[in-house]
Structure formats: C-alpha cells, structure tokens
Amino acid sequence: MRKVMLITGASRGIGAATARLAAAQGYALCLNYRQHRQTAEALAKQIVDAGGQAIAVQADVADEAQVLRLFASLEQHFGRLDVLVNNAGILEQQMPLEQMDLGRWQRVFGVNVFGSFLCAREAIKRMSTRHGGRGGAIVNLSSVAARLGAPGEYIDYAAAKGAIDSLTLGLAKEVAAEGIRVNAVRPGVIDTEIHASGGEPARVARVSRSVPMGRGGLAEEVAQAILWLASEQASYTSGALLDVSGGR
Ligand code: NDP
C-alpha cells in the first residue's frame, strides 16, 4: 500500500516540485491548492497517467471549515495519512513596517501560521498512535527570513516564519512519543512565482549576489530536503530546522 502525502499549496513552485518527486518515490498524493485549479488538476492527471495516485483538492488553508473539508476528502479518497507538508504560504508587497496595516498581518499569519496549525492539528488526529494511527511525519515550510528578519521587505512574513520555527520545535516534542516526527525546511531565495507577489519578480537575481553559492535555489532542491525529512531515512530526526539556502 502506498504511503499518502498531503501537500498544501501544491499547484506550483516548491509544492508542485515536491509532488513530482514524491510521486516518483511512490507516494499517493493529495494536492491542495487555493486558486490555480487547472494547474493542480493537470499535475494530478500527469501523476495518474504515469501510473501514480493523486487527487487535487481546493481549500483555503486559512479557513477552518475548508481545512476540515480538505481532510474529509483526503480520508474519503485514501483512508489514511502518512505525511503532511505544510507548504502553502504567501507574502505581500515589499514595504517598511511603518506602512503596514493590521489586515496584512492577519492575512499573512492566516495562511502561513494559522493554516499550518489547522492542518497539523487535523493530521495529528489521524496519524497519532495515541488515536490508533500508524504515526507519520510533518514537514513545515519556514524560511531563512525567520532568522534574517526581512527588513524593508516583509517583516510580517519573517515573523510568521519565526512562528513556524517555534511551532515545529514545540510540536516535535509534544508528539514524539506518538510516532510523529515534526521538522521544518528553511529555504533561502528560491526561483518561484512567490517573489512576484512581493512586487519584485526578479528578486532572485538581485539577492543571489549575497548568497555564498552565488545563485538562487531551485524548487526541486527544496523538494529533496522535504522528501528526506518525510522519509524513514530521517527516522531519528525531529525538531530540526534544515536550511536549504546555498550557505546564506
Ligand atoms: P508560490 O507562490 O510559488 O506557490 C504558493 C502555493 O501556495 C501555491 O500553490 C498557492 O496555490 C498556495 N497557496 C497560497 N495561499 C494558499 C491558501 N490560503 N490555501 C491553500 N493554498 C495556498 O510559493 P513557493 O513555492 O515559493 O513557496 C512555498 C513555500 O515555501 C511557502 O510557504 C513559502 O513561504 C516558502 N518559502 C519560499 C521561498 C522562496 O524563495 N520561494 C523562500 C523561503 C520559504 P494557488 O496558486 O492555487 O493559489
């Protein structure tokens, strides 16, 4: 029987790259997306056509009722969950903190932090050996912004990723004896469309100059780290914050 992985925000970027690699490794996949239905469904079809198993499920992870619906669909279709990848994330237009309004912080924390909390809670209910589950793994997407702070760009986003680090550290300890490992990947600057939402589509080229390796990363390089943390090869790793940042 295939292991089942739920990836939030799997319609593009790091989530989609993780889905492709996970499918190649034999996982059955639940691909969550918010807006890009066509690309999410096309990816699921590609995986199925290649002999794998995948469904695409729409849900805004910041909305509790929609997260409950997402997990109900997952359960109905696959009947089990082995890995949750809390990948869905957003950032907004670059600006100094003094120009930010409260709504922006609420949106950014809503998706990045509250969404990860809601999905982690629902995953634990299904994976915990205390609830009759088989155990499993949770991989959260943090960012090097959690330790760099993103001044002048998006301190709100950096603070949200700082919260993801703390969530990872606490939850790893809380559920370690229930067969669940919890880890985070902290990507550096990775070539995806997220930078366009900050108003600087070419941000990767600019920031690359301050990366010791002299280049931005690829979504596939982050996916490799996520898949390792999810796998049995990482059986004694929990509470780790793994930087995938070209040395930055
Ligand atoms: P992208 O902007 O390329 O993709 C974001 C994905 O998240 C999309 O699939 C999008 O779905 C989905 N999404 C956004 N909001 C929601 C929501 N409310 N509910 C469900 N899905 C949602 O981002 P990346 O691939 O670059 O980023 C993935 C993760 O990695 C994020 O958590 C990000 O913060 C983190 N990260 C990225 C870095 C980078 O440089 N790229 C660096 C450090 C961390 P749809 O398109 O359907 O709306």
Coordinates of C-alpha atoms and ligand atoms in Angstrom, one line a residue:
M1 CA 0.0 0.0 0.0
R2 CA 1.3 3.4 -1.0
K3 CA 2.1 6.0 1.7
V4 CA -0.2 9.0 1.5
M5 CA 1.2 12.6 1.5
L6 CA -0.9 15.8 1.7
I7 CA 0.9 18.8 0.3
T8 CA -0.8 22.2 0.8
G9 CA -0.2 24.7 -1.9
A10 CA 0.8 22.1 -4.5
S11 CA -0.3 23.9 -7.6
R12 CA 3.0 25.5 -8.4
G13 CA 6.5 26.3 -7.0
I14 CA 8.0 24.2 -4.2
G15 CA 4.7 22.4 -3.5
A16 CA 4.4 21.2 -7.1
A17 CA 8.1 20.1 -7.3
T18 CA 7.6 18.2 -4.0
A19 CA 4.6 16.5 -5.5
R20 CA 6.5 15.4 -8.6
L21 CA 9.4 14.0 -6.6
A22 CA 7.0 12.3 -4.1
A23 CA 5.1 10.6 -6.9
A24 CA 8.3 9.3 -8.4
Q25 CA 9.1 7.8 -4.9
G26 CA 5.8 6.0 -4.8
Y27 CA 3.6 8.2 -2.6
A28 CA -0.1 8.7 -3.2
L29 CA -0.8 12.4 -3.2
C30 CA -3.4 14.8 -2.1
L31 CA -2.6 18.1 -3.8
N32 CA -4.2 21.1 -2.2
Y33 CA -4.5 24.4 -4.0
R34 CA -6.4 27.6 -3.4
Q35 CA -6.9 29.3 -6.8
H36 CA -5.0 27.5 -9.6
R37 CA -7.4 24.7 -10.2
Q38 CA -6.2 23.9 -13.8
T39 CA -2.6 23.6 -12.9
A40 CA -3.3 21.5 -9.8
E41 CA -5.6 19.2 -11.7
A42 CA -3.2 18.9 -14.6
L43 CA -0.4 17.9 -12.2
A44 CA -2.7 15.3 -10.6
K45 CA -3.5 13.9 -14.1
Q46 CA 0.1 13.8 -15.0
I47 CA 0.9 11.7 -11.9
V48 CA -2.0 9.4 -12.6
D49 CA -1.1 9.0 -16.3
A50 CA 2.4 7.9 -15.2
G51 CA 0.9 5.2 -13.0
G52 CA 0.7 7.0 -9.7
Q53 CA -2.1 8.1 -7.5
A54 CA -3.1 11.8 -6.9
I55 CA -6.2 14.0 -6.3
A56 CA -6.4 17.8 -6.4
V57 CA -8.5 19.4 -3.7
Q58 CA -9.4 23.1 -3.4
A59 CA -9.2 24.7 0.0
D60 CA -8.0 27.9 1.6
V61 CA -5.9 26.6 4.5
A62 CA -6.5 29.8 6.5
D63 CA -10.2 28.9 6.7
E64 CA -11.0 26.2 9.3
A65 CA -14.1 24.9 7.6
Q66 CA -12.3 24.5 4.4
V67 CA -9.4 22.6 6.1
L68 CA -11.9 20.2 7.7
R69 CA -13.4 19.6 4.2
L70 CA -9.9 19.0 2.8
F71 CA -9.2 16.4 5.4
A72 CA -12.6 14.8 4.9
S73 CA -11.8 14.5 1.1
L74 CA -8.4 13.0 1.9
E75 CA -9.9 10.5 4.2
Q76 CA -12.7 9.5 1.8
H77 CA -10.3 9.0 -1.1
F78 CA -7.3 7.4 0.6
G79 CA -8.4 6.4 4.1
R80 CA -5.0 7.2 5.6
L81 CA -2.4 9.9 6.0
D82 CA 1.4 9.4 6.5
V83 CA 3.0 12.8 5.7
L84 CA 1.7 16.3 5.8
V85 CA 3.8 19.0 4.0
N86 CA 2.6 22.4 5.3
N87 CA 3.8 24.3 2.2
A88 CA 1.1 26.8 1.4
G89 CA 2.5 30.3 2.0
I90 CA 2.1 33.9 1.0
L91 CA 3.8 37.2 1.2
E92 CA 2.7 40.7 0.2
Q93 CA 4.1 43.8 -1.4
Q94 CA 7.6 44.8 -0.1
M95 CA 7.4 47.8 2.3
P96 CA 8.7 49.0 5.7
L97 CA 6.7 48.0 8.7
E98 CA 5.5 51.6 9.4
Q99 CA 3.4 51.4 6.2
M100 CA 1.8 48.0 7.0
D101 CA -1.8 47.7 8.2
L102 CA -3.3 45.1 10.5
G103 CA -5.2 43.4 7.7
R104 CA -2.0 42.5 6.0
W105 CA -0.5 40.8 9.2
Q106 CA -3.8 38.9 9.6
R107 CA -3.7 37.6 6.0
V108 CA 0.0 36.7 6.2
F109 CA -0.4 35.0 9.6
G110 CA -3.7 33.5 8.4
V111 CA -2.1 31.4 5.6
N112 CA 1.4 30.8 6.9
V113 CA 0.8 30.2 10.6
F114 CA -2.9 29.5 11.2
G115 CA -3.1 27.3 8.1
S116 CA -0.1 25.3 9.3
F117 CA -1.6 25.0 12.7
L118 CA -5.0 23.8 11.4
C119 CA -3.5 21.2 9.1
A120 CA -1.1 20.0 11.7
R121 CA -3.9 19.5 14.2
E122 CA -6.0 17.5 11.7
A123 CA -3.0 15.4 10.7
I124 CA -2.1 14.5 14.3
K125 CA -5.7 13.4 14.9
R126 CA -5.2 10.9 12.1
M127 CA -1.5 9.9 12.5
S128 CA -1.0 9.7 16.2
T129 CA -0.6 6.2 17.7
R130 CA -2.5 7.5 20.7
H131 CA -5.5 7.8 18.4
G132 CA -4.9 4.4 16.8
G133 CA -2.9 5.8 13.8
R134 CA 0.4 4.5 12.4
G135 CA 2.5 7.6 13.1
G136 CA 3.8 9.8 10.4
A137 CA 5.8 13.0 9.6
I138 CA 5.0 16.6 9.3
V139 CA 7.3 18.9 7.3
N140 CA 6.7 22.7 7.7
L141 CA 7.9 25.3 5.3
S142 CA 9.7 28.0 7.2
S143 CA 12.2 30.4 5.6
V144 CA 15.7 31.8 6.3
A145 CA 13.6 35.0 6.7
A146 CA 12.8 33.7 10.2
R147 CA 16.5 34.5 11.2
L148 CA 17.2 37.3 8.8
G149 CA 14.1 39.3 9.5
A150 CA 13.4 40.7 6.0
P151 CA 13.8 44.4 6.9
G152 CA 12.3 46.8 4.4
E153 CA 10.6 43.9 2.6
Y154 CA 8.3 41.9 4.7
I155 CA 8.9 41.7 8.5
D156 CA 5.3 40.3 8.8
Y157 CA 6.3 37.3 6.7
A158 CA 9.6 36.8 8.6
A159 CA 7.7 36.9 11.9
A160 CA 5.2 34.3 10.6
K161 CA 8.1 32.0 9.6
G162 CA 9.6 32.6 13.1
A163 CA 6.3 31.3 14.5
I164 CA 6.6 28.3 12.2
D165 CA 10.0 27.5 13.7
S166 CA 8.6 27.7 17.2
L167 CA 5.6 25.6 16.2
T168 CA 8.0 23.0 14.8
L169 CA 10.1 22.9 17.9
G170 CA 7.2 22.6 20.3
L171 CA 5.1 20.1 18.3
A172 CA 8.1 17.9 17.6
K173 CA 8.5 17.4 21.4
E174 CA 4.7 17.1 22.0
V175 CA 4.1 14.3 19.6
A176 CA 7.5 12.5 19.6
A177 CA 6.1 9.6 21.7
E178 CA 3.1 9.3 19.4
G179 CA 5.1 8.2 16.3
I180 CA 5.1 11.6 14.7
R181 CA 8.2 13.5 13.6
V182 CA 7.9 17.2 13.0
N183 CA 10.6 19.1 11.1
A184 CA 10.9 22.3 9.1
V185 CA 12.8 23.3 6.0
R186 CA 14.1 26.8 5.8
P187 CA 14.6 27.7 2.1
G188 CA 16.7 30.7 1.1
V189 CA 15.9 32.5 -2.1
I190 CA 14.2 30.0 -4.5
D191 CA 13.2 30.7 -8.0
T192 CA 9.4 30.6 -7.9
E193 CA 6.5 33.0 -8.5
I194 CA 6.2 34.0 -4.8
H195 CA 8.6 36.9 -5.4
A196 CA 6.2 38.5 -7.9
S197 CA 3.6 38.9 -5.1
G198 CA 6.2 40.9 -3.3
G199 CA 6.4 43.2 -6.3
E200 CA 9.9 42.1 -7.4
P201 CA 9.7 39.2 -9.9
A202 CA 13.5 39.4 -10.4
R203 CA 14.3 39.3 -6.7
V204 CA 16.1 36.0 -7.0
A205 CA 18.7 37.6 -9.4
R206 CA 19.3 40.5 -7.0
V207 CA 19.5 38.5 -3.8
S208 CA 21.7 35.9 -5.4
R209 CA 24.6 38.2 -5.1
S210 CA 24.5 37.8 -1.3
V211 CA 24.3 34.0 -1.5
P212 CA 27.6 32.4 -0.8
M213 CA 27.0 29.9 -3.6
G214 CA 26.3 32.8 -5.9
R215 CA 22.9 31.6 -7.1
G216 CA 19.2 31.2 -6.2
G217 CA 17.9 27.7 -5.5
L218 CA 15.5 25.6 -7.4
A219 CA 12.2 24.3 -6.1
E220 CA 13.5 20.8 -6.8
E221 CA 16.4 21.3 -4.4
V222 CA 14.0 22.2 -1.6
A223 CA 11.8 19.2 -2.5
Q224 CA 14.7 16.9 -2.0
A225 CA 15.1 18.1 1.6
I226 CA 11.4 17.9 2.3
L227 CA 11.3 14.3 0.9
W228 CA 14.3 13.3 3.0
L229 CA 12.7 14.7 6.2
A230 CA 9.5 12.9 5.4
S231 CA 11.2 9.5 4.8
E232 CA 12.3 6.7 7.1
Q233 CA 15.9 7.7 6.4
A234 CA 15.2 10.6 8.8
S235 CA 13.8 8.2 11.4
Y236 CA 15.7 9.8 14.3
T237 CA 15.3 13.4 13.1
S238 CA 12.6 15.5 14.8
G239 CA 12.5 19.2 15.7
A240 CA 15.1 20.0 13.1
L241 CA 15.2 23.4 11.2
L242 CA 17.0 22.5 8.0
D243 CA 18.4 25.4 6.0
V244 CA 18.4 25.0 2.2
S245 CA 19.9 28.3 1.3
G246 CA 23.1 28.0 -0.6
G247 CA 25.0 28.9 2.6
R248 CA 23.2 32.1 3.2
Ligands
NDP1 P1 4.4 30.1 -4.7 O1 3.9 31.4 -4.6 O2 5.1 29.7 -6.0 O3 3.2 29.0 -4.5 C1 2.4 29.1 -3.4 C2 1.5 28.0 -3.3 O4 0.7 28.1 -2.1 C3 0.5 27.9 -4.5 O5 0.3 26.6 -4.9 C4 -0.8 28.5 -3.9 O6 -2.0 28.0 -4.5 C5 -0.7 28.0 -2.5 N1 -1.5 28.9 -1.6 C6 -1.4 30.2 -1.3 N2 -2.3 30.6 -0.4 C7 -3.0 29.5 -0.1 C8 -4.1 29.2 0.8 N3 -4.6 30.2 1.5 N4 -4.6 27.9 0.8 C9 -4.0 27.0 0.1 N5 -3.0 27.1 -0.8 C10 -2.5 28.4 -0.8 O7 5.3 29.8 -3.4 P2 6.7 29.0 -3.2 O8 6.6 27.7 -3.9 O9 7.8 29.9 -3.5 O10 6.6 28.8 -1.6 C11 6.2 27.6 -1.0 C12 6.5 27.7 0.5 O11 7.9 27.9 0.7 C13 5.8 28.9 1.2 O12 5.5 28.6 2.5 C14 6.9 30.0 1.2 O13 6.8 30.9 2.2 C15 8.2 29.1 1.4 N6 9.4 29.7 1.0 C16 9.7 30.1 -0.3 C17 10.8 30.7 -0.6 C18 11.1 31.2 -2.0 O14 12.1 31.9 -2.2 N7 10.4 30.8 -3.0 C19 11.9 31.0 0.4 C20 11.5 30.6 1.7 C21 10.3 29.9 2.0 P3 -2.7 28.7 -5.7 O15 -1.7 29.0 -6.7 O16 -3.7 27.7 -6.2 O17 -3.4 29.9 -5.1

